[in-house]
Short mmCIF file of C-alpha atoms and ligand atoms in Angstrom, two decimals:
data_model
loop_
_atom_site.label_atom_id
_atom_site.label_comp_id
_atom_site.label_asym_id
_atom_site.label_seq_id
_atom_site.Cartn_x
_atom_site.Cartn_y
_atom_site.Cartn_z
CA MET A 255 75.46 144.49 85.35
CA SER A 256 73.28 146.43 83.05
CA THR A 257 73.54 150.16 84.09
CA THR A 258 75.83 152.71 85.43
CA ILE A 259 74.12 152.87 88.79
CA THR A 260 76.66 152.61 91.65
CA PHE A 261 76.26 151.46 95.04
CA ALA A 262 76.16 155.05 96.24
CA ASP A 263 73.18 155.82 94.16
CA LEU A 264 71.50 153.12 96.20
CA GLY A 265 71.72 155.30 99.31
CA LEU A 266 74.10 152.87 101.29
CA ASN A 267 76.07 154.35 104.06
CA PRO A 268 79.75 155.47 103.36
CA SER A 269 81.36 152.77 105.58
CA ILE A 270 79.54 150.13 103.39
CA LEU A 271 80.56 151.86 100.27
CA LYS A 272 84.33 151.95 101.43
CA ALA A 273 83.90 148.09 102.18
CA LEU A 274 82.59 147.21 98.76
CA ALA A 275 85.22 149.48 96.97
CA ASP A 276 88.09 147.84 98.89
CA LYS A 277 86.55 144.42 97.89
CA GLY A 278 86.63 145.58 94.28
CA TYR A 279 83.16 145.79 93.39
CA ALA A 280 82.52 148.29 90.85
CA ARG A 281 78.73 148.25 90.50
CA PRO A 282 75.65 146.58 91.89
CA THR A 283 74.50 143.52 89.93
CA PRO A 284 70.84 143.32 88.72
CA VAL A 285 69.54 141.60 91.86
CA GLN A 286 71.48 144.17 94.20
CA GLU A 287 70.31 147.19 92.17
CA LYS A 288 66.32 146.06 92.28
CA THR A 289 66.41 144.70 95.87
CA ILE A 290 68.57 147.22 97.87
CA PRO A 291 66.57 150.29 97.51
CA LEU A 292 63.18 148.45 98.33
CA ALA A 293 64.83 146.55 101.19
CA LEU A 294 66.10 149.85 102.74
CA THR A 295 62.30 150.89 102.97
CA GLY A 296 61.63 147.90 105.21
CA THR A 297 59.01 146.43 102.86
CA ASP A 298 58.81 142.72 102.66
CA LEU A 299 60.37 141.01 99.58
CA LEU A 300 60.20 137.94 97.51
CA VAL A 301 63.17 137.65 95.11
CA SER A 302 63.89 135.00 92.56
CA SER A 303 67.39 134.84 91.86
CA GLN A 304 70.17 132.16 91.20
CA THR A 305 73.03 131.55 93.04
CA GLY A 306 76.01 133.40 91.74
CA SER A 307 73.79 136.46 91.09
CA GLY A 308 75.02 138.43 93.97
CA LYS A 309 71.83 137.83 96.18
CA THR A 310 74.06 137.71 99.42
CA ALA A 311 74.88 141.39 99.04
CA ALA A 312 71.57 142.15 97.97
CA PHE A 313 69.99 141.39 101.50
CA MET A 314 73.09 141.76 103.57
CA LEU A 315 73.92 145.37 102.56
CA PRO A 316 70.65 146.75 103.33
CA CYS A 317 70.36 145.01 106.60
CA LEU A 318 73.80 146.32 107.56
CA HIS A 319 72.87 149.78 106.69
CA ARG A 320 69.90 149.77 108.90
CA LEU A 321 71.75 148.40 111.80
CA GLY A 322 73.30 151.93 111.82
CA GLU A 323 70.45 153.06 113.68
CA PRO A 324 70.30 152.01 117.27
CA SER A 325 67.61 149.19 118.23
CA PRO A 326 64.33 150.27 119.67
CA VAL A 327 64.28 147.00 121.98
CA ARG A 328 66.47 146.55 124.84
CA GLY A 329 68.41 142.92 124.71
CA ILE A 330 71.18 141.05 123.38
CA GLY A 331 69.50 139.11 120.65
CA PRO A 332 70.05 139.35 116.96
CA ARG A 333 68.53 142.13 114.93
CA VAL A 334 68.95 140.44 111.75
CA LEU A 335 68.19 136.67 111.19
CA VAL A 336 69.37 134.87 108.15
CA LEU A 337 68.07 131.10 107.63
CA THR A 338 70.26 129.14 105.11
CA PRO A 339 69.67 125.41 104.06
CA THR A 340 73.25 124.29 104.69
CA ARG A 341 76.23 125.00 106.97
CA GLU A 342 78.52 126.01 103.95
CA LEU A 343 76.10 128.71 102.76
CA ALA A 344 75.68 129.87 106.46
CA LEU A 345 79.49 130.39 106.73
CA GLN A 346 79.62 131.94 103.46
CA VAL A 347 76.87 134.48 104.43
CA GLN A 348 78.38 135.18 107.68
CA ASN A 349 81.62 136.03 105.83
CA ALA A 350 79.87 138.29 103.43
CA ALA A 351 78.37 140.01 106.58
CA SER A 352 81.71 140.43 108.17
CA THR A 353 83.41 141.56 104.85
CA TYR A 354 80.68 144.24 104.01
CA GLY A 355 80.59 145.21 107.60
CA ARG A 356 84.14 145.50 108.40
CA GLU A 357 84.05 149.39 108.72
CA LEU A 358 81.03 149.35 110.69
CA ARG A 359 81.68 149.82 114.55
CA ARG A 360 81.06 146.85 116.65
CA LEU A 361 79.45 144.63 114.23
CA ARG A 362 78.83 141.28 115.82
CA CYS A 363 77.73 138.11 113.65
CA ALA A 364 77.43 134.64 114.84
CA THR A 365 76.85 131.46 112.97
CA ILE A 366 74.44 128.66 114.33
CA VAL A 367 74.86 125.54 112.57
CA GLY A 368 74.53 121.94 113.08
CA GLY A 369 77.61 120.00 113.57
CA ALA A 370 79.48 122.73 115.54
CA SER A 371 80.09 122.93 119.16
CA TYR A 372 77.24 123.77 121.37
CA THR A 373 79.38 125.33 124.05
CA THR A 374 80.97 127.96 121.58
CA GLN A 375 77.46 128.73 120.22
CA LEU A 376 76.04 129.34 123.75
CA ARG A 377 79.17 131.33 124.34
CA LEU A 378 78.41 133.53 121.41
CA LEU A 379 74.53 133.94 122.25
CA ALA A 380 75.30 134.95 125.93
CA LYS A 381 76.71 138.18 124.39
CA PRO A 382 75.22 140.91 122.26
CA VAL A 383 74.84 139.98 118.82
CA ASP A 384 73.43 141.81 115.69
CA VAL A 385 73.47 139.23 113.07
CA VAL A 386 72.65 135.65 113.40
CA VAL A 387 73.08 133.33 110.49
CA ALA A 388 71.68 129.88 111.06
CA THR A 389 70.54 126.47 109.89
CA PRO A 390 67.04 125.89 110.90
CA GLY A 391 67.54 122.45 112.94
CA ARG A 392 70.33 123.83 115.26
CA LEU A 393 68.48 127.10 115.71
CA ILE A 394 65.47 125.26 116.94
CA ASP A 395 67.54 123.48 119.38
CA HIS A 396 68.78 126.57 120.91
CA LEU A 397 65.15 128.34 120.94
CA GLU A 398 63.85 125.19 122.58
CA ARG A 399 66.33 125.64 125.40
CA GLY A 400 65.68 129.39 125.74
CA ARG A 401 69.08 130.15 124.69
CA ILE A 402 68.36 132.76 122.12
CA ASP A 403 66.25 136.00 122.37
CA MET A 404 64.16 136.78 119.21
CA SER A 405 62.64 139.98 120.48
CA ARG A 406 65.02 142.13 118.68
CA VAL A 407 64.72 140.75 115.32
CA GLU A 408 64.06 143.53 112.79
CA THR A 409 64.66 141.61 109.71
CA LEU A 410 64.31 137.79 108.73
CA ILE A 411 65.89 136.54 105.60
CA LEU A 412 65.02 133.08 104.27
CA ASP A 413 68.20 132.28 101.83
CA GLU A 414 67.56 129.65 99.16
CA ALA A 415 63.99 129.01 100.51
CA ASP A 416 63.45 126.46 97.79
CA ARG A 417 66.21 124.47 98.91
CA MET A 418 65.22 124.60 102.60
CA LEU A 419 61.93 123.18 101.79
CA ASP A 420 63.40 120.61 99.62
CA MET A 421 65.30 119.39 102.61
CA GLY A 422 62.37 119.35 104.69
CA PHE A 423 62.89 122.36 107.00
CA ILE A 424 59.20 123.70 106.68
CA ASP A 425 58.24 122.59 110.19
CA ASP A 426 61.33 124.05 111.76
CA ILE A 427 61.08 127.38 109.77
CA GLU A 428 57.34 127.48 110.88
CA SER A 429 58.20 127.31 114.44
CA ILE A 430 61.06 129.73 114.20
CA ILE A 431 58.93 132.34 112.44
CA ALA A 432 56.33 131.92 115.31
CA LYS A 433 58.78 133.14 117.76
CA LEU A 434 59.65 136.24 115.82
CA PRO A 435 58.16 139.96 116.33
CA LYS A 436 55.19 140.23 113.84
CA ASP A 437 56.29 143.73 112.85
CA ARG A 438 59.69 142.27 111.35
CA GLN A 439 60.54 142.76 107.77
CA THR A 440 60.94 139.58 105.70
CA MET A 441 62.95 138.93 102.61
CA LEU A 442 62.48 135.48 100.94
CA PHE A 443 65.32 134.42 98.16
CA SER A 444 64.67 131.55 96.21
CA ALA A 445 65.35 130.08 92.60
CA THR A 446 61.69 129.85 92.14
CA LEU A 447 58.74 131.55 93.85
CA GLU A 448 56.13 129.10 92.60
CA GLY A 449 54.49 125.96 94.12
CA VAL A 450 55.19 125.34 97.79
CA VAL A 451 57.77 128.14 98.08
CA GLY A 452 54.84 130.35 97.03
CA LYS A 453 52.58 129.23 99.61
CA LEU A 454 55.35 129.64 102.41
CA ALA A 455 56.02 132.97 101.03
CA GLN A 456 52.40 134.19 101.39
CA SER A 457 52.09 132.87 104.69
CA VAL A 458 55.35 134.45 106.14
CA THR A 459 55.28 138.01 104.37
CA ARG A 460 52.86 141.08 104.24
CA ASN A 461 52.38 142.96 101.15
CA ALA A 462 55.59 141.53 99.91
CA GLN A 463 56.94 143.06 96.60
CA ARG A 464 58.19 140.69 94.04
CA ILE A 465 61.47 140.89 92.32
CA GLU A 466 62.23 138.54 89.32
CA ILE A 467 65.50 138.41 87.94
CA THR A 468 65.01 136.93 84.71
CA SER A 469 68.57 136.07 83.63
CA LEU A 470 70.07 133.05 84.90
CA ALA A 471 73.58 133.64 86.61
CA LEU A 472 74.89 131.49 83.78
CA ASP A 473 74.22 134.39 81.24
CA LYS A 474 76.51 136.55 83.15
CA ALA A 475 79.33 133.96 84.00
CA LYS A 476 81.71 132.86 81.32
CA ILE A 477 81.07 129.23 81.41
CA SER A 478 81.38 126.80 78.44
CA GLN A 479 79.27 123.78 78.74
CA ARG A 480 80.27 120.34 77.10
CA LEU A 481 78.66 116.84 77.20
CA HIS A 482 80.43 113.61 76.75
CA PHE A 483 78.30 110.45 76.32
CA ALA A 484 79.50 107.36 78.12
CA ASP A 485 79.11 103.77 77.25
CA ASN A 486 79.34 102.47 81.01
CA MET A 487 81.08 103.39 84.27
CA GLY A 488 84.35 102.49 83.11
CA HIS A 489 84.12 104.45 80.11
CA LYS A 490 83.10 107.44 82.39
CA THR A 491 86.09 107.09 84.70
CA ARG A 492 88.38 107.09 81.77
CA LEU A 493 86.61 110.36 80.30
CA LEU A 494 87.00 111.95 83.65
CA ASP A 495 90.79 111.09 83.99
CA ALA A 496 91.26 112.57 80.40
CA ILE A 497 89.42 115.47 81.51
CA LEU A 498 91.50 116.04 84.74
CA LYS A 499 94.49 115.59 82.65
CA ASP A 500 93.82 118.55 80.34
CA HIS A 501 96.29 121.33 80.57
CA THR A 502 93.61 124.07 81.27
CA MET A 503 92.54 122.09 84.29
CA ASP A 504 93.42 124.04 87.67
CA GLN A 505 91.01 122.69 90.20
CA ALA A 506 87.73 120.54 89.61
CA LEU A 507 84.62 120.15 91.27
CA VAL A 508 83.23 116.54 90.40
CA PHE A 509 79.55 115.86 91.36
CA THR A 510 78.23 112.31 92.14
CA SER A 511 74.60 111.69 92.92
CA THR A 512 75.24 109.88 96.18
CA LYS A 513 77.64 110.23 99.28
CA ARG A 514 78.86 106.74 98.86
CA ALA A 515 79.76 107.46 95.28
CA ALA A 516 81.64 110.59 96.13
CA ASP A 517 83.66 108.68 98.68
CA ASP A 518 84.45 105.72 96.15
CA LEU A 519 85.19 108.19 93.32
CA SER A 520 87.66 110.11 95.23
CA ALA A 521 89.42 106.86 96.57
CA VAL A 522 89.79 105.74 92.79
CA LEU A 523 91.21 109.17 92.07
CA ARG A 524 93.74 109.16 94.87
CA SER A 525 94.68 105.74 93.65
CA GLN A 526 95.37 107.38 90.25
CA GLY A 527 97.66 109.86 91.76
CA TYR A 528 95.22 112.93 92.03
CA SER A 529 95.09 115.23 95.27
CA ALA A 530 91.42 114.08 95.66
CA ASP A 531 89.12 114.42 98.52
CA ALA A 532 85.34 114.06 99.02
CA LEU A 533 82.81 116.50 100.69
CA HIS A 534 79.30 115.15 101.75
CA GLY A 535 76.79 115.59 104.28
CA ASP A 536 77.79 112.60 106.45
CA MET A 537 81.04 114.20 107.44
CA ASN A 538 81.24 116.29 110.67
CA GLN A 539 81.88 119.78 110.63
CA GLY A 540 85.61 119.72 111.33
CA SER A 541 86.36 117.58 108.39
CA ARG A 542 84.14 119.39 106.11
CA ASN A 543 85.96 122.62 107.10
CA ARG A 544 89.43 121.10 106.72
CA THR A 545 88.34 119.60 103.32
CA LEU A 546 86.98 123.03 102.13
CA ARG A 547 90.25 124.78 103.42
CA GLU A 548 92.43 122.43 101.44
CA LEU A 549 90.36 123.21 98.45
CA ARG A 550 90.79 126.86 99.04
CA GLU A 551 94.39 126.79 99.61
CA GLY A 552 95.07 124.61 96.27
CA ARG A 553 96.17 121.57 98.18
CA THR A 554 93.20 119.52 96.86
CA ARG A 555 92.88 119.65 93.18
CA VAL A 556 89.90 117.50 92.79
CA LEU A 557 87.06 117.69 95.05
CA VAL A 558 84.04 115.17 94.67
CA ALA A 559 80.91 116.16 96.06
CA THR A 560 77.31 115.72 96.28
CA ASP A 561 74.86 118.63 95.62
CA VAL A 562 73.87 119.72 98.95
CA ALA A 563 77.23 119.55 100.41
CA ALA A 564 78.79 121.83 97.57
CA ARG A 565 76.18 124.47 97.95
CA GLY A 566 77.66 127.67 98.25
CA ILE A 567 81.32 126.70 97.60
CA ASP A 568 83.02 129.92 96.21
CA VAL A 569 86.64 129.04 95.34
CA PRO A 570 87.84 130.93 92.30
CA GLY A 571 90.38 128.25 91.57
CA ILE A 572 87.79 125.82 90.40
CA SER A 573 88.29 125.74 86.54
CA HIS A 574 86.05 122.79 85.89
CA VAL A 575 82.84 121.61 87.30
CA ILE A 576 82.41 117.89 86.25
CA ASN A 577 79.00 116.14 86.40
CA PHE A 578 80.13 112.53 87.03
CA ASP A 579 76.41 111.97 87.51
CA LEU A 580 73.87 114.21 85.94
CA PRO A 581 72.13 116.12 88.64
CA LYS A 582 68.59 114.66 89.84
CA GLN A 583 66.85 118.04 89.57
CA VAL A 584 67.14 120.43 86.62
CA GLU A 585 67.92 123.57 89.01
CA ASP A 586 70.77 121.63 90.43
CA TYR A 587 72.57 121.85 87.13
CA VAL A 588 72.77 125.59 87.46
CA HIS A 589 73.82 125.60 91.01
CA ARG A 590 76.52 122.91 90.21
CA ILE A 591 78.09 124.60 87.13
CA GLY A 592 77.98 128.16 88.94
CA ARG A 593 80.84 126.87 91.24
CA THR A 594 83.07 127.57 88.14
CA GLY A 595 83.43 130.90 86.41
CA ARG A 596 83.72 132.71 89.51
CA ALA A 597 85.11 135.94 90.07
CA GLY A 598 84.89 136.91 86.49
CA ARG A 599 87.26 134.06 85.28
CA GLU A 600 86.26 131.58 82.71
CA GLY A 601 84.93 128.01 83.55
CA ILE A 602 84.33 124.71 81.98
CA ALA A 603 81.32 122.69 82.96
CA VAL A 604 81.46 118.88 81.69
CA SER A 605 78.81 116.58 81.96
CA LEU A 606 79.23 112.83 81.50
CA ALA A 607 75.93 111.11 80.43
CA MET A 608 74.93 107.41 79.58
CA HIS A 609 73.10 107.12 76.38
CA ALA A 610 69.98 106.45 78.22
CA GLU A 611 70.09 109.85 79.78
CA ARG A 612 69.56 111.83 76.93
CA HIS A 613 66.17 113.05 77.92
CA ARG A 614 67.71 114.42 81.02
CA VAL A 615 70.13 116.49 78.92
CA ARG A 616 67.34 117.80 76.92
CA LEU A 617 65.54 118.84 80.07
CA ILE A 618 68.62 120.67 81.22
CA GLU A 619 68.98 122.33 77.91
CA ARG A 620 65.26 123.43 77.88
CA TYR A 621 65.61 124.63 81.60
CA THR A 622 68.55 126.83 80.98
CA ASP A 623 67.71 127.86 77.52
CA GLN A 624 71.33 127.06 76.55
CA PRO A 625 72.62 124.62 74.16
CA ILE A 626 75.34 122.00 75.65
CA THR A 627 77.82 121.17 73.12
CA VAL A 628 78.51 117.33 72.58
CA SER A 629 82.14 116.58 72.42
CA VAL A 630 84.28 113.78 71.99
CA ILE A 631 87.81 112.84 73.29
CA ALA A 632 90.10 111.07 70.63
CA GLY A 633 90.53 107.50 71.67
CA LEU A 634 87.66 107.50 74.05
CA GLU A 635 84.75 107.85 71.63
CA PRO A 636 81.57 106.32 72.64
CA SER A 637 80.50 103.23 70.64
CA ASP A 638 76.92 104.61 70.21
CA ARG A 639 77.41 108.28 69.20
CA PRO A 640 74.25 110.16 68.81
CA ARG A 641 74.64 112.17 65.89
CA PRO A 642 71.89 114.92 65.65
CA SER A 643 70.33 114.83 62.06
CA GLY A 644 72.44 116.94 59.59
CA ALA A 645 75.66 117.06 61.85
CA ARG A 646 78.68 115.85 60.03
CA PRO A 647 81.10 113.56 61.72
CA GLY A 648 83.47 115.59 64.20
CA GLU A 649 81.20 118.70 63.84
CA ARG A 650 80.28 119.82 67.50
CA ARG A 651 76.64 120.14 67.90
CA SER A 652 74.64 121.04 70.87
CA PHE A 653 72.49 118.00 72.28
CA SER A 654 69.26 119.42 70.84
CA GLY A 655 70.80 119.72 67.49
CA LYS A 656 71.78 123.20 67.27
CA PRO A 657 75.21 124.28 66.38
CA GLY A 658 77.06 124.83 69.90
CA GLY A 659 77.17 128.45 70.75
CA ASP A 660 73.91 129.36 68.99
CA PHE A 661 72.03 131.41 71.57
CA ALA A 662 69.31 131.98 69.17
CA ARG A 663 66.36 130.42 71.01
CA LYS A 664 65.61 133.53 73.35
CA ARG A 665 62.85 132.16 75.75
CA PRO A 666 63.63 133.93 79.09
CA ALA A 667 64.96 131.26 81.48
CA ALA A 668 62.73 132.42 84.15
CA GLU A 669 59.78 131.55 81.60
CA ALA A 670 61.44 128.33 80.86
CA ALA A 671 61.78 127.49 84.53
CA ARG A 672 57.97 128.38 85.04
CA SER A 673 56.57 126.29 82.49
CA SER A 674 58.90 123.37 83.27
CA HIS A 675 57.34 123.71 86.89
CA ARG A 676 53.86 123.98 85.64
CA ASN A 677 54.62 121.01 83.49
CA GLY A 678 55.71 118.94 86.52
CA ASN A 679 59.31 118.71 85.06
CA ARG A 680 60.90 119.90 88.37
CA GLY A 681 62.83 116.75 88.74
CA TRP A 682 63.18 113.86 86.25
P1 LIG B 759 76.10 135.20 95.55
O1 LIG B 759 75.44 135.26 94.38
O2 LIG B 759 75.75 136.07 96.66
O3 LIG B 759 76.73 133.75 96.06
O4 LIG B 759 77.49 135.91 95.00
C1 LIG B 759 78.27 135.39 94.02
C2 LIG B 759 79.60 136.00 93.78
O5 LIG B 759 79.71 137.43 93.34
C3 LIG B 759 80.51 136.14 95.18
O6 LIG B 759 81.67 135.68 94.93
C4 LIG B 759 80.49 137.70 95.53
O7 LIG B 759 81.47 138.06 96.21
C5 LIG B 759 80.41 138.18 94.07
N1 LIG B 759 79.55 139.56 93.97
C6 LIG B 759 78.47 139.91 94.62
N2 LIG B 759 78.27 141.24 94.41
C7 LIG B 759 79.09 141.66 93.45
C8 LIG B 759 79.35 143.01 92.69
N3 LIG B 759 78.50 144.02 92.87
N4 LIG B 759 80.40 143.09 91.98
C9 LIG B 759 81.29 142.04 91.85
N5 LIG B 759 81.09 140.86 92.38
C10 LIG B 759 80.20 140.56 93.01
#
């Protein structure tokens, strides 16, 4: 939050301002400050922003403001269409729309996602709707059956476009866009605007303005990052147990790289007496919703999840994010650890790495431009402890050899991300 600009300065209508004040938002975040005034003019936008930056409100607030004007087109179809990669994110966007729009008269929102009942969705779509938040696959189903009218769409939002492309939604996205009015406004939000996302952006927007938010959400959030080296899986599991027993642990989100591993690890944790559960894409929507509800209500203390399933989880009680397996892509590290340190609280991100994974850790540090402190737990020291040159035993150093907490290397994160993409370092 860089300035003293208020939401009222951005030109939003009083009912929206009231909802924001009730929600306790004092000021716009940087992405909101830059995006909202431009979005209100109706121009197309390409916005590079991270999860946790406040991007949802950045696109939803101007859309809600513009819904204050009646639609020039008669019909019952949506005026705002938001496409998201996952069901969880779609539900979160829909919640945001309802929260920010709660003072608006007769705002109607619908979520159209896979895994949910067709009948309920058909019932929703048979009535007038203002905002539809959808995952591409299910929306295509409804479009092909002629169940949704796109003639009134004024604004299209592609949220986390990079992730939608990673998940193979490109054909679905193109088919959906082909059915939208040509004179719509399009806003694309993505962690990166390079590569395939850049190509998509060019083909779906007209004279778009670019907004680059250079600081990673991590800079803003109070997340302390640590790393433990493990000799083998047994050692990793013992480290996890010790971390979960820490008195600062409230709730933890533990990441594994596969769905199977998420199920297996949550079973192990349950057998150790933790109230643990798993969340991944093979679960049906009902059990995913139930799992998230139990997490939110504090009944589940440890949730073991895969990257895609955990996207968009916003539970303030998550004190720890633990990378039981390191992420496959560097960007996922930021998405993962951004699940803690929510709502102004402090968060702890702990990564467990095998010795052979040192290069991955280095890539993460390079991407975030932040050092990760190597730590040890008494009695669980790795047998082959890497000791950066110059570090005395017991001294905590970042993996790259810098003292932990030294943020002196000031290459902007966006630049780091760009050069990492240029060098083909997106994955491992
Ligand atoms: P997002 O990047 O959209 O996932 O938002 C991240 C979190 O920031 C959510 O919990 C929002 O409720 C919260 N948030 C968004 N905008 C603001 C703001 N202006 N002030 C305080 N919190 C905000």
